[in-house]
PDB file of C-alpha atoms in Angstrom:
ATOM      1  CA  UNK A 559      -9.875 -92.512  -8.755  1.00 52.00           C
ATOM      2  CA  UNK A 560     -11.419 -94.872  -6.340  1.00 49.00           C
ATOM      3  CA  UNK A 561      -9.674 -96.511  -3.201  1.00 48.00           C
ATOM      4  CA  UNK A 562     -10.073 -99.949  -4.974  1.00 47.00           C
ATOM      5  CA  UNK A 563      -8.286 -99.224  -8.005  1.00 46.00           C
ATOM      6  CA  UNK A 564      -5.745 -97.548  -6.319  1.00 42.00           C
ATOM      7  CA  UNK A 565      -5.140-100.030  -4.288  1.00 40.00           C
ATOM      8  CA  UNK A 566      -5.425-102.621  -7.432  1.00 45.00           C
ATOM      9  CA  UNK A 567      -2.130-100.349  -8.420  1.00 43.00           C
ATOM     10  CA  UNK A 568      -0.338 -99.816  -5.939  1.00 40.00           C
ATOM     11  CA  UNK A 569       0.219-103.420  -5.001  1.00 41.00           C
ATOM     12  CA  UNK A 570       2.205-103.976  -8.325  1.00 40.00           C
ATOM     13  CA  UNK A 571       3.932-100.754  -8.685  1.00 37.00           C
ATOM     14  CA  UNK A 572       5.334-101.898  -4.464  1.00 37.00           C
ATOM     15  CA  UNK A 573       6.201-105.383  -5.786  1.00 34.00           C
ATOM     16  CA  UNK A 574       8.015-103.324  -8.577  1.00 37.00           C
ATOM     17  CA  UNK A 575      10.423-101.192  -6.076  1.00 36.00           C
ATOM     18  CA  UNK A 576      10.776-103.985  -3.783  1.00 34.00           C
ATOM     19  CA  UNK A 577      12.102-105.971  -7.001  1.00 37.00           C
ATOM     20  CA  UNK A 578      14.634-103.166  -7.960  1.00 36.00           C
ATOM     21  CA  UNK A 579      16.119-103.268  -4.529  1.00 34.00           C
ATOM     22  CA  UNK A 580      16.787-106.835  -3.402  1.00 35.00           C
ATOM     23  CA  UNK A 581      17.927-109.624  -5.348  1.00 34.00           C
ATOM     24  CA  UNK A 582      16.384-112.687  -4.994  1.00 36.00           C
ATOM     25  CA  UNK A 583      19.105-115.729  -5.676  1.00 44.00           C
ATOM     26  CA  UNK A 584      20.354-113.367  -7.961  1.00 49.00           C
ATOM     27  CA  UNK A 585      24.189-112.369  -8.518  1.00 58.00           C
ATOM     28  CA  UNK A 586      26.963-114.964  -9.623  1.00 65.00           C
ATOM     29  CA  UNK A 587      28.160-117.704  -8.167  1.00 66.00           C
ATOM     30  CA  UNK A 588      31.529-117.956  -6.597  1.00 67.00           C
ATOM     31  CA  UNK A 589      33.957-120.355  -9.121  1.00 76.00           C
ATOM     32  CA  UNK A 590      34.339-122.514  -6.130  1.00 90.00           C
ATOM     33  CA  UNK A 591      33.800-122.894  -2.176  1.00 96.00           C
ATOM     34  CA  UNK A 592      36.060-124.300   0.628  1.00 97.00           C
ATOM     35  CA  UNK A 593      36.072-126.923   2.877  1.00 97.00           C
ATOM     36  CA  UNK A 594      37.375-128.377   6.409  1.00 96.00           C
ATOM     37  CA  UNK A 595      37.927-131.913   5.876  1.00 95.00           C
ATOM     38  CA  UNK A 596      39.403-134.499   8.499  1.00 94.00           C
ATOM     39  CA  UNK A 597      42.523-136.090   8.329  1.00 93.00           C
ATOM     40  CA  UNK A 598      41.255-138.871  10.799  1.00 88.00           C
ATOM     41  CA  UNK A 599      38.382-141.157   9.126  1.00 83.00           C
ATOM     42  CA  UNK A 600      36.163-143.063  11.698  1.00 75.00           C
ATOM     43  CA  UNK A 601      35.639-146.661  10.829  1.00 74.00           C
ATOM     44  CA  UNK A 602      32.677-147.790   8.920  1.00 77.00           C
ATOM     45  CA  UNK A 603      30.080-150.224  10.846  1.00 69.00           C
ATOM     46  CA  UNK A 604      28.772-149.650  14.170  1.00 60.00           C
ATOM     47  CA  UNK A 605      30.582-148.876  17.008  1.00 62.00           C
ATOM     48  CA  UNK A 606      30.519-151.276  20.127  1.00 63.00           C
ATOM     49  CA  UNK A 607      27.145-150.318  22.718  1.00 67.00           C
ATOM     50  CA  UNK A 608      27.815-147.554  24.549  1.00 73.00           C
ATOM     51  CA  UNK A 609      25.857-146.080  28.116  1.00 74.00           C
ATOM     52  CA  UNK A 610      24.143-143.183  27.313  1.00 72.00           C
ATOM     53  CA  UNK A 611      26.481-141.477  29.944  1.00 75.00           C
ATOM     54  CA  UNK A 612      29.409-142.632  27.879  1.00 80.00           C
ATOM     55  CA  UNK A 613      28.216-140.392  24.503  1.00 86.00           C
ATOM     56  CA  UNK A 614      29.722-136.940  23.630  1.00 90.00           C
ATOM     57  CA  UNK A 615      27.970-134.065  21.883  1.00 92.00           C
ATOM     58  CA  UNK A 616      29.948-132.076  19.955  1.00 94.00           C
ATOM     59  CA  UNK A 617      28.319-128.167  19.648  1.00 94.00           C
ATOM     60  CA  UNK A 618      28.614-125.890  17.006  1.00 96.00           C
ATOM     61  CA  UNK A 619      30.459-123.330  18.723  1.00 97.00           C
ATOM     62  CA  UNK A 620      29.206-119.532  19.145  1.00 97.00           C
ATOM     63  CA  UNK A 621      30.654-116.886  17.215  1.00 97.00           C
ATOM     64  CA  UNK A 622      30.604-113.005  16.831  1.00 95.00           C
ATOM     65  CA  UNK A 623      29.156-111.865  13.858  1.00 95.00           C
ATOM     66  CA  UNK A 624      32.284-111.388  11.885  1.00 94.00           C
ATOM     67  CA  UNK A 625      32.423-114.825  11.767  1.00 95.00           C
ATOM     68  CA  UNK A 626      28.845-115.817  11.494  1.00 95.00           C
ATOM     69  CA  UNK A 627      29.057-115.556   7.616  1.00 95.00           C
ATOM     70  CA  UNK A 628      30.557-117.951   4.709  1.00 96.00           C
ATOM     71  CA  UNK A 629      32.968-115.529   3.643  1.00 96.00           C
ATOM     72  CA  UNK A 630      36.990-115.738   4.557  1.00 97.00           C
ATOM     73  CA  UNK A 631      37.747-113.162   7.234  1.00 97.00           C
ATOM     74  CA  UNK A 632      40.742-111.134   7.492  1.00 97.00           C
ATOM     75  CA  UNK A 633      42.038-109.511  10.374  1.00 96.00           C
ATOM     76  CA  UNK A 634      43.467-106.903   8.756  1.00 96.00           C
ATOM     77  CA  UNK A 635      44.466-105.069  12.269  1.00 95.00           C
ATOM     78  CA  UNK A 636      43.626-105.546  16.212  1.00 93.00           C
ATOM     79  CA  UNK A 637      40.210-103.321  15.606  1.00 94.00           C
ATOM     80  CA  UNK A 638      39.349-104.118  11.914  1.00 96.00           C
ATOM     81  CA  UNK A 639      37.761-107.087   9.474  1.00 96.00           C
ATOM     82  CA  UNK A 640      37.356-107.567   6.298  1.00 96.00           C
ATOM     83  CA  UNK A 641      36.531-110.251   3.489  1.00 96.00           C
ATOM     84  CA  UNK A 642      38.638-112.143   1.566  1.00 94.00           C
ATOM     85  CA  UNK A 643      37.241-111.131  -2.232  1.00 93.00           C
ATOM     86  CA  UNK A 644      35.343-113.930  -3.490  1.00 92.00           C
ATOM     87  CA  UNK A 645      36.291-116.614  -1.130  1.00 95.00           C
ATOM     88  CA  UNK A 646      33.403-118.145   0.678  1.00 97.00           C
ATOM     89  CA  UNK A 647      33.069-121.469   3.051  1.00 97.00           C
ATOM     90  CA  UNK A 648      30.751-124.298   2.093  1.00 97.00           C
ATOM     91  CA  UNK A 649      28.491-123.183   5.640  1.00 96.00           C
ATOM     92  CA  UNK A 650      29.581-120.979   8.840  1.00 96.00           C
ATOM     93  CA  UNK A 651      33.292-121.838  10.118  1.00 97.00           C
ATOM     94  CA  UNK A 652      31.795-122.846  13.394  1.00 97.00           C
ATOM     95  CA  UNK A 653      29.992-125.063  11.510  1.00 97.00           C
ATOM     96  CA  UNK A 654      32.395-126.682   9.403  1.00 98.00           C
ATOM     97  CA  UNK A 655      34.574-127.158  12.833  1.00 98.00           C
ATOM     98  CA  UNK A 656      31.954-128.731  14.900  1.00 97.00           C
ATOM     99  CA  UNK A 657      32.125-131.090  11.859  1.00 96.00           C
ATOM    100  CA  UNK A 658      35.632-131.450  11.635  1.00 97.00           C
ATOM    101  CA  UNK A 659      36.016-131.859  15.694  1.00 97.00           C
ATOM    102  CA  UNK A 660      33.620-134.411  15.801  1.00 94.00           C
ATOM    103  CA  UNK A 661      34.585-136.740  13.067  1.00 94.00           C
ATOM    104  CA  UNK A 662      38.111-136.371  14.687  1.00 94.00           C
ATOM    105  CA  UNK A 663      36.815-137.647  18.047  1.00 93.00           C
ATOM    106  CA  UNK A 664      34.688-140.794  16.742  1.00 90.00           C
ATOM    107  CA  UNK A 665      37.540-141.446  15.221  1.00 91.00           C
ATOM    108  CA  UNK A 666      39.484-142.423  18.447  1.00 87.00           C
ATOM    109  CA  UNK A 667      36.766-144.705  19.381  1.00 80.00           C
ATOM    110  CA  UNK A 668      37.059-143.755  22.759  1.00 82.00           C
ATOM    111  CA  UNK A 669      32.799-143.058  22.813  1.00 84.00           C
ATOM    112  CA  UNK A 670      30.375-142.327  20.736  1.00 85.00           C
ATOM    113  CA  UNK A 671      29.949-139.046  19.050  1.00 88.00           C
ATOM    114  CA  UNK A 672      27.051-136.862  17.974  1.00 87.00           C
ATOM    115  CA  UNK A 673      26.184-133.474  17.090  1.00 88.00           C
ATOM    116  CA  UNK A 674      24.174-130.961  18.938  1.00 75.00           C
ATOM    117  CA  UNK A 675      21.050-131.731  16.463  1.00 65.00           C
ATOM    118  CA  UNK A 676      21.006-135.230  17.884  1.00 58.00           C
ATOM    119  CA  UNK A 677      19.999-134.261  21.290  1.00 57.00           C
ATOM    120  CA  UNK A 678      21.732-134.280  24.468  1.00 61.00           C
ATOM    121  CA  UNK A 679      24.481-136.473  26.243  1.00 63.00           C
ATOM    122  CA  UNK A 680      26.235-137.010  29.520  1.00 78.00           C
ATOM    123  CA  UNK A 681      29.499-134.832  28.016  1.00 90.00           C
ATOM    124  CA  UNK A 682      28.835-132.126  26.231  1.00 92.00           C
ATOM    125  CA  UNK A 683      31.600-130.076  24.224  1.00 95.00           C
ATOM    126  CA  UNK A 684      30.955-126.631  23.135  1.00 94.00           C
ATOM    127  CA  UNK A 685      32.778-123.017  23.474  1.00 97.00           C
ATOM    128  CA  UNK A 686      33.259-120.232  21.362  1.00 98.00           C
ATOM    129  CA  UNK A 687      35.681-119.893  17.910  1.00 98.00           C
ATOM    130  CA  UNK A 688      36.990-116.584  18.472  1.00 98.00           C
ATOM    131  CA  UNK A 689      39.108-116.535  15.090  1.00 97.00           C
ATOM    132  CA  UNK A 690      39.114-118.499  11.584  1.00 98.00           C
ATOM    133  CA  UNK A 691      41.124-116.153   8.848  1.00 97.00           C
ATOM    134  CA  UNK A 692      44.136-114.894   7.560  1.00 98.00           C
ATOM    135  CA  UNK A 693      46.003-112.597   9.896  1.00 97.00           C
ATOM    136  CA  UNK A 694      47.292-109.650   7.499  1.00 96.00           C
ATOM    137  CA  UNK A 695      50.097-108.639  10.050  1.00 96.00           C
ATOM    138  CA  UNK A 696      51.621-112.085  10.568  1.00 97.00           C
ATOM    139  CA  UNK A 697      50.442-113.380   7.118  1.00 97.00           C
ATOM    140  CA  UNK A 698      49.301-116.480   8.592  1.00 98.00           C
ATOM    141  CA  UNK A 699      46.123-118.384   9.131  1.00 98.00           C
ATOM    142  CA  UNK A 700      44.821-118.307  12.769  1.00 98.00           C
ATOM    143  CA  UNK A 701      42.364-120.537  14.511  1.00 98.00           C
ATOM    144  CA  UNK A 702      41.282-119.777  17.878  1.00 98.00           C
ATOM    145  CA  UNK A 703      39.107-122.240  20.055  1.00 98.00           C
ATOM    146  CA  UNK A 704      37.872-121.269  23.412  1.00 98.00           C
ATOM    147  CA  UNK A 705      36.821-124.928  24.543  1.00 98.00           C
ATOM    148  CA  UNK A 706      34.306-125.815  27.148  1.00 97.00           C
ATOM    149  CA  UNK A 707      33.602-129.172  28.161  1.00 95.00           C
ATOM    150  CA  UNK A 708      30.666-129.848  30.188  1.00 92.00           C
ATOM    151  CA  UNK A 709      31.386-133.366  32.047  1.00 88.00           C
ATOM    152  CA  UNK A 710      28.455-135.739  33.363  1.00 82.00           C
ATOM    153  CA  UNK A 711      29.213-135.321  36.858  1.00 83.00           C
ATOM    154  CA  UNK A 712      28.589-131.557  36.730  1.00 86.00           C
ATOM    155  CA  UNK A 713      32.092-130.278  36.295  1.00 92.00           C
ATOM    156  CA  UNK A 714      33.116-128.080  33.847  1.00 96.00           C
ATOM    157  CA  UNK A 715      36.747-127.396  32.097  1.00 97.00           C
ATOM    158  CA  UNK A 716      37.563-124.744  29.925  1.00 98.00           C
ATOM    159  CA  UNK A 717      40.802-124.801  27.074  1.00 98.00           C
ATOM    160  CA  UNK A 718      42.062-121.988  24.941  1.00 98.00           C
ATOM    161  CA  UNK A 719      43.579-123.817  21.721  1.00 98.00           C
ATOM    162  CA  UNK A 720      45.250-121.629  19.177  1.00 98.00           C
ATOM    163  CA  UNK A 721      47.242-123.090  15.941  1.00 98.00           C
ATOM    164  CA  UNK A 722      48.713-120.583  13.067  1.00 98.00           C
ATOM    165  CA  UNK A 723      50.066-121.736   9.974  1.00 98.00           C
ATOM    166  CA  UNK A 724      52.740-119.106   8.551  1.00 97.00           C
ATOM    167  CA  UNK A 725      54.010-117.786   5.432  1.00 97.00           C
ATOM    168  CA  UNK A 726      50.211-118.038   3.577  1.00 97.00           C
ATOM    169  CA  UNK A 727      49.297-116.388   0.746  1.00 95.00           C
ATOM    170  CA  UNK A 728      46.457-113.893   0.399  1.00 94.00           C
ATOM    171  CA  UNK A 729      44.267-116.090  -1.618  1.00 95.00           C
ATOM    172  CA  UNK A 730      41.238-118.204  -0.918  1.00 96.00           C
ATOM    173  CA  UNK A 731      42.728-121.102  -2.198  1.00 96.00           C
ATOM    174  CA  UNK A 732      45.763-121.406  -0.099  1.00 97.00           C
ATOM    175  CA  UNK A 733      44.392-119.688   2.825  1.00 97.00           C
ATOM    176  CA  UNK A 734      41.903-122.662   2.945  1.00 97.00           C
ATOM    177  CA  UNK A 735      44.541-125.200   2.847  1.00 98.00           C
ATOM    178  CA  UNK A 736      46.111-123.407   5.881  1.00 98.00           C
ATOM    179  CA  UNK A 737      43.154-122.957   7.750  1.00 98.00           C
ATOM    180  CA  UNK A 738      42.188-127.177   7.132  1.00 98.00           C
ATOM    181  CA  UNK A 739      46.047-127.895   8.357  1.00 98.00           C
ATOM    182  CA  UNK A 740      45.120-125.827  11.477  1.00 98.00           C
ATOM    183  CA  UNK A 741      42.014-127.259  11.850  1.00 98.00           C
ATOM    184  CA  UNK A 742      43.194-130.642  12.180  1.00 97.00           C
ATOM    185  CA  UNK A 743      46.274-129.821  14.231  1.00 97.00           C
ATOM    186  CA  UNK A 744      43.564-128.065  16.607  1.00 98.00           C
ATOM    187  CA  UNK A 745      41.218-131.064  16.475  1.00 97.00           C
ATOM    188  CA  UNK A 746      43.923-133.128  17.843  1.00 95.00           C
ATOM    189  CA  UNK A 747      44.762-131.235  20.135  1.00 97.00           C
ATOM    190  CA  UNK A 748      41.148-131.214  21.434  1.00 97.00           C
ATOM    191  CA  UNK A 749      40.682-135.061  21.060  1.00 94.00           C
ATOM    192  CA  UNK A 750      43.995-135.283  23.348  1.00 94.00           C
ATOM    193  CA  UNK A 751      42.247-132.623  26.224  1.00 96.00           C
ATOM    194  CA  UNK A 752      39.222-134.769  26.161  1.00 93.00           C
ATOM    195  CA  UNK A 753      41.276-138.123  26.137  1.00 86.00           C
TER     196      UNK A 753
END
């Protein structure tokens, strides 16, 4: 057989095994995904002129890679994880409480608030979310927010914030409504640090 029809197989019968392997947007969908939403709404309308120096960016803060997924974590003992079956996030939980942090400080109106897409700002807020799950010891929800706030004039602050909710449920659906309790105790709490 020549090189050229060899080759003129080959490619399909490769496309073939690659197909059998990975799936594509295959698989079925979860029957639903969770949230963080804020209990404090910022006002509609525009918010009174600001300095540039006055604005805070709010960054989505790093993870480790346990956590760098949509699915629920459990921290099922000091040196293991696993996944809460088939309960996934809408996005990353970093993500979601960037989101959640920021929509709680514009609403204070203290300064104006943007994400860390929106370029940079005199104050900058970022740090590291070091836990987002359902403890299986404890059964409780845990958040756990290394802050770091990065001021104009060159200072910088740093705040551990941890809330727990107790008595959850192993389930996506409750552990979710924990974990947004939490969040917005935490948020608070954060909003109050900044003042």
């Amino acid at each position: 057989m020549s090189k050229a029809k060899l080759l003129r197989w080959a490619a399909p019968l490769a496309l073939m095994t690659l197909g059998a392997c990975v799936s594509i947007g295959g698989g079925k969908s979860p029957a639903q995904l969770y949230t963080l939403t804020s209990n404090a709404k910022a006002p509609q309308g525009t918010q009174a002129a600001f300095k540039p120096a006055d604005t805070l960016v709010v960054a989505e803060p790093d993870t480790d890679r346990g956590l760098a997924t949509a699915r629920m974590v459990v921290q099922v003992n000091p040196t293991a994880i696993a996944y809460m079956k088939d309960s996934f996030w809408v996005e990353r939980p970093a993500r979601l409480l960037r989101n959640l942090l920021a929509e709680d400080l514009r609403a204070t109106g203290k300064r104006p608030v943007t994400l860390d897409e929106d370029g940079t700002g005199a104050t900058r807020l970022d740090g590291r979310l070091l836990a987002m799950g359902y403890d299986a010891h404890s059964h409780s929800a845990v958040i756990r927010y290394d802050a770091v706030l990065h001021h104009a004039n060159g200072e910088v602050t740093m705040h551990r914030f941890e809330v727990t909710e107790p008595d959850v449920s192993p389930n996506g659906g409750d552990l979710a409504q924990a974990l947004n309790r939490a969040a917005n105790t935490l948020a608070g709490q954060v909003a109050e640090w900044i003042g």
